PDB file of C-alpha atoms in Angstrom:
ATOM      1  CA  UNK A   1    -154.115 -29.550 -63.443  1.00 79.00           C
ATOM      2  CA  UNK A   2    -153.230 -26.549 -61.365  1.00 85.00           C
ATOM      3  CA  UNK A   3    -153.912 -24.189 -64.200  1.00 88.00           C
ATOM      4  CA  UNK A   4    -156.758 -25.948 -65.051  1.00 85.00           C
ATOM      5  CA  UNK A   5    -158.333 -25.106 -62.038  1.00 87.00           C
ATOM      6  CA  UNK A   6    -157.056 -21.599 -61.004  1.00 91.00           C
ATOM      7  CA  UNK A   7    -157.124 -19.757 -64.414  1.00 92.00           C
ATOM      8  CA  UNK A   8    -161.091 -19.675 -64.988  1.00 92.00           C
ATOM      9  CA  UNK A   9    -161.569 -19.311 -61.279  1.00 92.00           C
ATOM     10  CA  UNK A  10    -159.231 -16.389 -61.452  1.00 93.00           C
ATOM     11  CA  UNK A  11    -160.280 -14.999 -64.762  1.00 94.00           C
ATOM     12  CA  UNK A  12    -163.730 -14.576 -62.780  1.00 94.00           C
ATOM     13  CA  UNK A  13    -162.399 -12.752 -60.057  1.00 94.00           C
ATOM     14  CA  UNK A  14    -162.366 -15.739 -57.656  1.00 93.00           C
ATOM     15  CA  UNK A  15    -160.516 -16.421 -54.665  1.00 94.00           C
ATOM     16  CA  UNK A  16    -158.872 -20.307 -54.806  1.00 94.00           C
ATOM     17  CA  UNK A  17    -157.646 -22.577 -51.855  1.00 94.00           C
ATOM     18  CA  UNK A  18    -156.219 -25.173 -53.615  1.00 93.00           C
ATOM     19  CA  UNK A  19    -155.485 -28.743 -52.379  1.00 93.00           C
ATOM     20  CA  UNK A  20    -153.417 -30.359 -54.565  1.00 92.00           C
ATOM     21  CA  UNK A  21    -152.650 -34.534 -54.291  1.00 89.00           C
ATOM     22  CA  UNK A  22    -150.325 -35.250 -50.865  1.00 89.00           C
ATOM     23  CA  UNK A  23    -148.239 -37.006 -53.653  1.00 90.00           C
ATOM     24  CA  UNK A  24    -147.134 -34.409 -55.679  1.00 87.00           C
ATOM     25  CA  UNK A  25    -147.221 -30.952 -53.737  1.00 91.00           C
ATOM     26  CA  UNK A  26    -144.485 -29.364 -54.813  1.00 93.00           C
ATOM     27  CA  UNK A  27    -145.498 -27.961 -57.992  1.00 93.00           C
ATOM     28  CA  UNK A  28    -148.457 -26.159 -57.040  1.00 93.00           C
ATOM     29  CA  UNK A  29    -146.204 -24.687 -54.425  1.00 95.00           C
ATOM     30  CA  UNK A  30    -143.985 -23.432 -57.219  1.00 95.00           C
ATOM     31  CA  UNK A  31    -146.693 -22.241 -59.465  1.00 94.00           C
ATOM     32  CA  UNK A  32    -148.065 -20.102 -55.971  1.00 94.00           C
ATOM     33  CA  UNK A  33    -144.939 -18.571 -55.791  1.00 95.00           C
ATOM     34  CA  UNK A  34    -145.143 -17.682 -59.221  1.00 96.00           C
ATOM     35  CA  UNK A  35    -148.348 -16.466 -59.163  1.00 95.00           C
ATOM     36  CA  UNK A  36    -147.303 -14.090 -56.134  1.00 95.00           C
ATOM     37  CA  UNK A  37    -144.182 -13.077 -57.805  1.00 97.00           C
ATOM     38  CA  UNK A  38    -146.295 -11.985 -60.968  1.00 96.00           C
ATOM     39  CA  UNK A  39    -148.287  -9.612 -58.483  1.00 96.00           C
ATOM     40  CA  UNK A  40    -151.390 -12.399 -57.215  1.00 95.00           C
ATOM     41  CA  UNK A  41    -152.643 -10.359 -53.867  1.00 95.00           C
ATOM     42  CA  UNK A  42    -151.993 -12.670 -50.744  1.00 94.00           C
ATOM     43  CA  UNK A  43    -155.006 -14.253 -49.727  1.00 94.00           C
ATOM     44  CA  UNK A  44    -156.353 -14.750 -54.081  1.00 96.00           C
ATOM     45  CA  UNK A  45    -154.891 -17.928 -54.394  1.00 95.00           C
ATOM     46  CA  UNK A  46    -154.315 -20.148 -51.436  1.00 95.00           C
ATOM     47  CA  UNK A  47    -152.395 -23.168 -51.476  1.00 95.00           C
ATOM     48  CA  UNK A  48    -153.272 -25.839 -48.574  1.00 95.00           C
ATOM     49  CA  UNK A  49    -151.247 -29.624 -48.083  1.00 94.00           C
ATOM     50  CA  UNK A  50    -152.800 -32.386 -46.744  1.00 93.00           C
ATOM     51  CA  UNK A  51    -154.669 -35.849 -47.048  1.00 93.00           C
ATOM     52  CA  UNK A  52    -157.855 -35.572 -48.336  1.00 90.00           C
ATOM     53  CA  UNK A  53    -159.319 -37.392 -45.508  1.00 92.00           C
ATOM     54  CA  UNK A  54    -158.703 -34.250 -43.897  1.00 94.00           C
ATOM     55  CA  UNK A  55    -157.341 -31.355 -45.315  1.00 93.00           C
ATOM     56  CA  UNK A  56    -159.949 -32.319 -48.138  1.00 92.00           C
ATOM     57  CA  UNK A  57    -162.828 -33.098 -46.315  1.00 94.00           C
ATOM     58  CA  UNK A  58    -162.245 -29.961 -43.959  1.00 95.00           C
ATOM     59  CA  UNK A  59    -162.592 -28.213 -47.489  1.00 94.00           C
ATOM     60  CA  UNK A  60    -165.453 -29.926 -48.991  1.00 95.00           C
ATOM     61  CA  UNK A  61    -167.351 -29.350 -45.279  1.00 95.00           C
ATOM     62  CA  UNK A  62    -166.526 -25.893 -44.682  1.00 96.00           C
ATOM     63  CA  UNK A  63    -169.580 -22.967 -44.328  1.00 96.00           C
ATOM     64  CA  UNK A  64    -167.225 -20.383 -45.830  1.00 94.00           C
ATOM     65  CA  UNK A  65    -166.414 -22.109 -48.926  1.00 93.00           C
ATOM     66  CA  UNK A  66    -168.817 -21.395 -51.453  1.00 93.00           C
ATOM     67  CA  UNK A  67    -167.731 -24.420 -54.111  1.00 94.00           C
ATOM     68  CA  UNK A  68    -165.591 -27.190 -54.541  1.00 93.00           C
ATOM     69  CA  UNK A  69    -164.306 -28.806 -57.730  1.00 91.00           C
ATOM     70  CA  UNK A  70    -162.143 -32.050 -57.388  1.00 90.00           C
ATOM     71  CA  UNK A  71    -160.266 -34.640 -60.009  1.00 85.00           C
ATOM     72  CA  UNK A  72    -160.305 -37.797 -58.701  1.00 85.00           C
ATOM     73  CA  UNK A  73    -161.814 -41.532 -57.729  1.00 87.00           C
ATOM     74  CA  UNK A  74    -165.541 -41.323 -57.852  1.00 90.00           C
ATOM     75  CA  UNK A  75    -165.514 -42.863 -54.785  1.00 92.00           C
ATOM     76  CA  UNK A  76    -163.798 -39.837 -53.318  1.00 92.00           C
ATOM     77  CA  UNK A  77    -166.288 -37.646 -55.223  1.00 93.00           C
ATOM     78  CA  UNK A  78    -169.441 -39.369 -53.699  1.00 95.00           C
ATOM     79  CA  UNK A  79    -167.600 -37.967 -50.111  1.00 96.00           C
ATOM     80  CA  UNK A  80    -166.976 -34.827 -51.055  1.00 95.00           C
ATOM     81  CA  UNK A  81    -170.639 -34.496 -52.492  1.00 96.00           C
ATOM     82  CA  UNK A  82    -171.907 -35.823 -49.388  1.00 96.00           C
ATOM     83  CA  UNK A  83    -170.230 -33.707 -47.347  1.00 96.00           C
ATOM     84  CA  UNK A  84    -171.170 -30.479 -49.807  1.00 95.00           C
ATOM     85  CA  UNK A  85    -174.782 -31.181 -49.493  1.00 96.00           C
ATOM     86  CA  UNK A  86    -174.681 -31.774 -45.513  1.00 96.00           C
ATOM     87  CA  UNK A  87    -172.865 -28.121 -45.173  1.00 96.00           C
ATOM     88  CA  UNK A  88    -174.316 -25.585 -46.829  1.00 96.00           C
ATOM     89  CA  UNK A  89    -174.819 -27.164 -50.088  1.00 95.00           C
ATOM     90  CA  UNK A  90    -172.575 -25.843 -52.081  1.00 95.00           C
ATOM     91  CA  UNK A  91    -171.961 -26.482 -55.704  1.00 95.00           C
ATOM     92  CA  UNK A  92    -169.659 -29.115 -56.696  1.00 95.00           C
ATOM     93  CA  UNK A  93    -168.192 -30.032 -60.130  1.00 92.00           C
ATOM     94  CA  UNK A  94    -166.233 -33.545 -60.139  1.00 90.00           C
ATOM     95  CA  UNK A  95    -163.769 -34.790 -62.661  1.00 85.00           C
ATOM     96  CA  UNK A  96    -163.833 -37.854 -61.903  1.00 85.00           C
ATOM     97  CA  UNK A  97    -162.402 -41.754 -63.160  1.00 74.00           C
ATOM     98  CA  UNK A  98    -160.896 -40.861 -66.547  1.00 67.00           C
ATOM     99  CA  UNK A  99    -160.979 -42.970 -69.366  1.00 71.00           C
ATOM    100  CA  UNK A 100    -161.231 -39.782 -71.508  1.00 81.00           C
ATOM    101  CA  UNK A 101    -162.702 -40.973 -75.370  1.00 88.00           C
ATOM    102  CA  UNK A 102    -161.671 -39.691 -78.177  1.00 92.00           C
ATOM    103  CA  UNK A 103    -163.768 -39.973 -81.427  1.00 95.00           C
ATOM    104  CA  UNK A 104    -162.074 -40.110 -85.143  1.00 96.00           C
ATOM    105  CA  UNK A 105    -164.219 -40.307 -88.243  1.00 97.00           C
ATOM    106  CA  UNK A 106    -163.249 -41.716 -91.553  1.00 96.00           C
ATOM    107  CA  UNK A 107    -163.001 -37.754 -92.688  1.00 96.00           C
ATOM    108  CA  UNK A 108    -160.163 -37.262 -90.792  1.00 96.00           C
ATOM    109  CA  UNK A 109    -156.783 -36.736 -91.378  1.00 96.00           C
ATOM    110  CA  UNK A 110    -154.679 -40.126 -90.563  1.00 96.00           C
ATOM    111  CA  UNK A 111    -151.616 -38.669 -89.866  1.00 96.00           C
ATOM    112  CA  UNK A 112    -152.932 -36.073 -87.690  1.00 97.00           C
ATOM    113  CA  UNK A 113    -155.356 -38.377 -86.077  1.00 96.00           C
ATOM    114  CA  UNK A 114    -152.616 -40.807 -85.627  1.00 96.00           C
ATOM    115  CA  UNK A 115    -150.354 -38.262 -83.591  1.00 95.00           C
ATOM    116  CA  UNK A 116    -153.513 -36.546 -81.376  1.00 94.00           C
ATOM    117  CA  UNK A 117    -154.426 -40.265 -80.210  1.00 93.00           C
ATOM    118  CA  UNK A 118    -150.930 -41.200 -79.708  1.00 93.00           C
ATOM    119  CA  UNK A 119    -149.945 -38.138 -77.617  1.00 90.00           C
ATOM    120  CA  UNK A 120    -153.293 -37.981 -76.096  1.00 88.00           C
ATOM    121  CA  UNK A 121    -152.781 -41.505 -74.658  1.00 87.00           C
ATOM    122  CA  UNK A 122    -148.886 -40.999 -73.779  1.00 84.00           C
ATOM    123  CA  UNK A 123    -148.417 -37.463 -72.978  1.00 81.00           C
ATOM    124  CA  UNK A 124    -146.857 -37.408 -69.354  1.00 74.00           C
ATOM    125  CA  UNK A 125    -146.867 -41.366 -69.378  1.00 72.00           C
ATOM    126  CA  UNK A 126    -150.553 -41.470 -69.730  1.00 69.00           C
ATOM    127  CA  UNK A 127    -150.631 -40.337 -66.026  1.00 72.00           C
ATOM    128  CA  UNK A 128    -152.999 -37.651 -66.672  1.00 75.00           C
ATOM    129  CA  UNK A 129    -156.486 -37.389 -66.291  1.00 70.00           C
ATOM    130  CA  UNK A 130    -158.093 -36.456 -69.602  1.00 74.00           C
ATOM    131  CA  UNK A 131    -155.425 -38.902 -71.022  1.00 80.00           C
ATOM    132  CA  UNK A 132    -157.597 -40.618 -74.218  1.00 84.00           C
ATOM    133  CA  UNK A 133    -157.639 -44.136 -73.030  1.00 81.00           C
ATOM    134  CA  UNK A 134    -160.488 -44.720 -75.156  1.00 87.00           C
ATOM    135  CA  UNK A 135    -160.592 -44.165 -78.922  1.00 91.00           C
ATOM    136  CA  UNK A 136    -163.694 -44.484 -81.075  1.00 94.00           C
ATOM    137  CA  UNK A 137    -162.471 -45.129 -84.790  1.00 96.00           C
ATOM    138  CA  UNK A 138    -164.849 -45.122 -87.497  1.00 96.00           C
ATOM    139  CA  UNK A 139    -164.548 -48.471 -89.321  1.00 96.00           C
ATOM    140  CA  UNK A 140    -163.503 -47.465 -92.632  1.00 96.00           C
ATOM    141  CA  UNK A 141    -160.254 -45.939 -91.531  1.00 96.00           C
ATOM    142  CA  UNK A 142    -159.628 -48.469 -88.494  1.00 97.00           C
ATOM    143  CA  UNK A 143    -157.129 -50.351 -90.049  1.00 97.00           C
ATOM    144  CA  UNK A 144    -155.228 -47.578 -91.484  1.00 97.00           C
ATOM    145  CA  UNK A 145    -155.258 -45.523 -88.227  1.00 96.00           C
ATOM    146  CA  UNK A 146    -154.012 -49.263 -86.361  1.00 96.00           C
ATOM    147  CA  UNK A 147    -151.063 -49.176 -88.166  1.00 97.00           C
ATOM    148  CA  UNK A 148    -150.234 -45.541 -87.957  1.00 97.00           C
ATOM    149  CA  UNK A 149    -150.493 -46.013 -84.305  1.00 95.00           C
ATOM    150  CA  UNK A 150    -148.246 -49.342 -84.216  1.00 96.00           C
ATOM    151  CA  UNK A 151    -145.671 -47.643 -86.125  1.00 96.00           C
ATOM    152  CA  UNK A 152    -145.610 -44.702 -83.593  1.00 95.00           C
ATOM    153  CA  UNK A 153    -145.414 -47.491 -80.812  1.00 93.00           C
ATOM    154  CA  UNK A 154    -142.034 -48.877 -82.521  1.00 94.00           C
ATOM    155  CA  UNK A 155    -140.758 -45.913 -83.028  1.00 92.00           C
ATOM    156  CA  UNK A 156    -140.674 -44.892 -79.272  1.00 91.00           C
ATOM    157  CA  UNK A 157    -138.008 -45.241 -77.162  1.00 89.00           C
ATOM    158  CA  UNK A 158    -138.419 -46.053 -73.549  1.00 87.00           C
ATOM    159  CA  UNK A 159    -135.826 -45.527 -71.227  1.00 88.00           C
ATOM    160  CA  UNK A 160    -133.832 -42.725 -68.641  1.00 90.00           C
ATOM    161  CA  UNK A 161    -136.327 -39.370 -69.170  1.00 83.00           C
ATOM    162  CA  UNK A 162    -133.023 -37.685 -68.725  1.00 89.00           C
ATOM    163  CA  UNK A 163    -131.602 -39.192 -72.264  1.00 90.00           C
ATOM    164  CA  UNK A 164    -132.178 -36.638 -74.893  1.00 89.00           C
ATOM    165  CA  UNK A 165    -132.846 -39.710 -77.123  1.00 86.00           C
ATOM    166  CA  UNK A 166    -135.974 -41.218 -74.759  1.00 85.00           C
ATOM    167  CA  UNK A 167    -139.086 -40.060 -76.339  1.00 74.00           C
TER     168      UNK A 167
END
């Protein structure tokens, strides 16, 4: 997420205050530091902890900030637009509920459909925003693409992420 925010934004010559989730701080910390290591001028990309009920809404509200993008629960997005538009309407761009689809015709490849659906639903537990929660199959290659995706289910292990042999 944190690249996915602060590498176009920096690519365009941007400067970034970025809030990440009050649950998991710590690596956008880390990637800051990197970023200042690697020669990132203080004051380019600014890292700022908080809740969003206020660290989040001071950003959204702020006259100096010129736009505000935000991953979330739409019903967080509806505030921050809210409080965008009453400021000095700045642009927003919301990413927002999930439930990502992802689309597979009947000229596809089953195998390789079969593994971009499976790690596109389980990738980092499924706790990931663009995880593909919902996947449109064409019906002529349903069934095949089913069991593909069963067998990949089987074949998983669950268990301590610090077992080489957990999946």
């Amino acid at each position: 997420m944190f690249f996915m925010k602060t590498a176009p934004a920096l690519a365009a010559g941007c400067t970034i205050i970025l809030k990440p989730a009050e649950q998991t701080p710590l690596s956008a910390l880390y990637y800051a530091h990197l970023a200042k290591r690697a020669g990132i001028p203080d004051g380019v990309l600014n890292v700022v902890n908080g809740h969003g009920h206020t660290t989040g809404a001071a950003i959204s509200s702020h006259m100096d900030i010129d736009k505000v993008t935000f991953t979330g629960s739409t019903e967080v997005g509806r505030k921050i637009m809210m409080a965008a538009a009453a400021s000095n309407l700045k642009p927003v761009s919301l990413e927002l509920g999930g439930k990502s689809p992802l689309l597979i015709f009947d000229d596809a490849d089953i195998d390789q459909a079969a593994d971009i659906a499976f790690r596109g639903m389980f990738f980092n537990k499924g706790e990931i925003c663009v995880a593909s929660s919902r996947d449109f199959v064409q019906e002529g290659i349903y069934e095949k693409l089913e069991n593909k995706l069963v067998e990949k289910a089987k074949a998983t292990i669950v268990g301590d992420p610090f077992d080489p042999k957990v999946h």
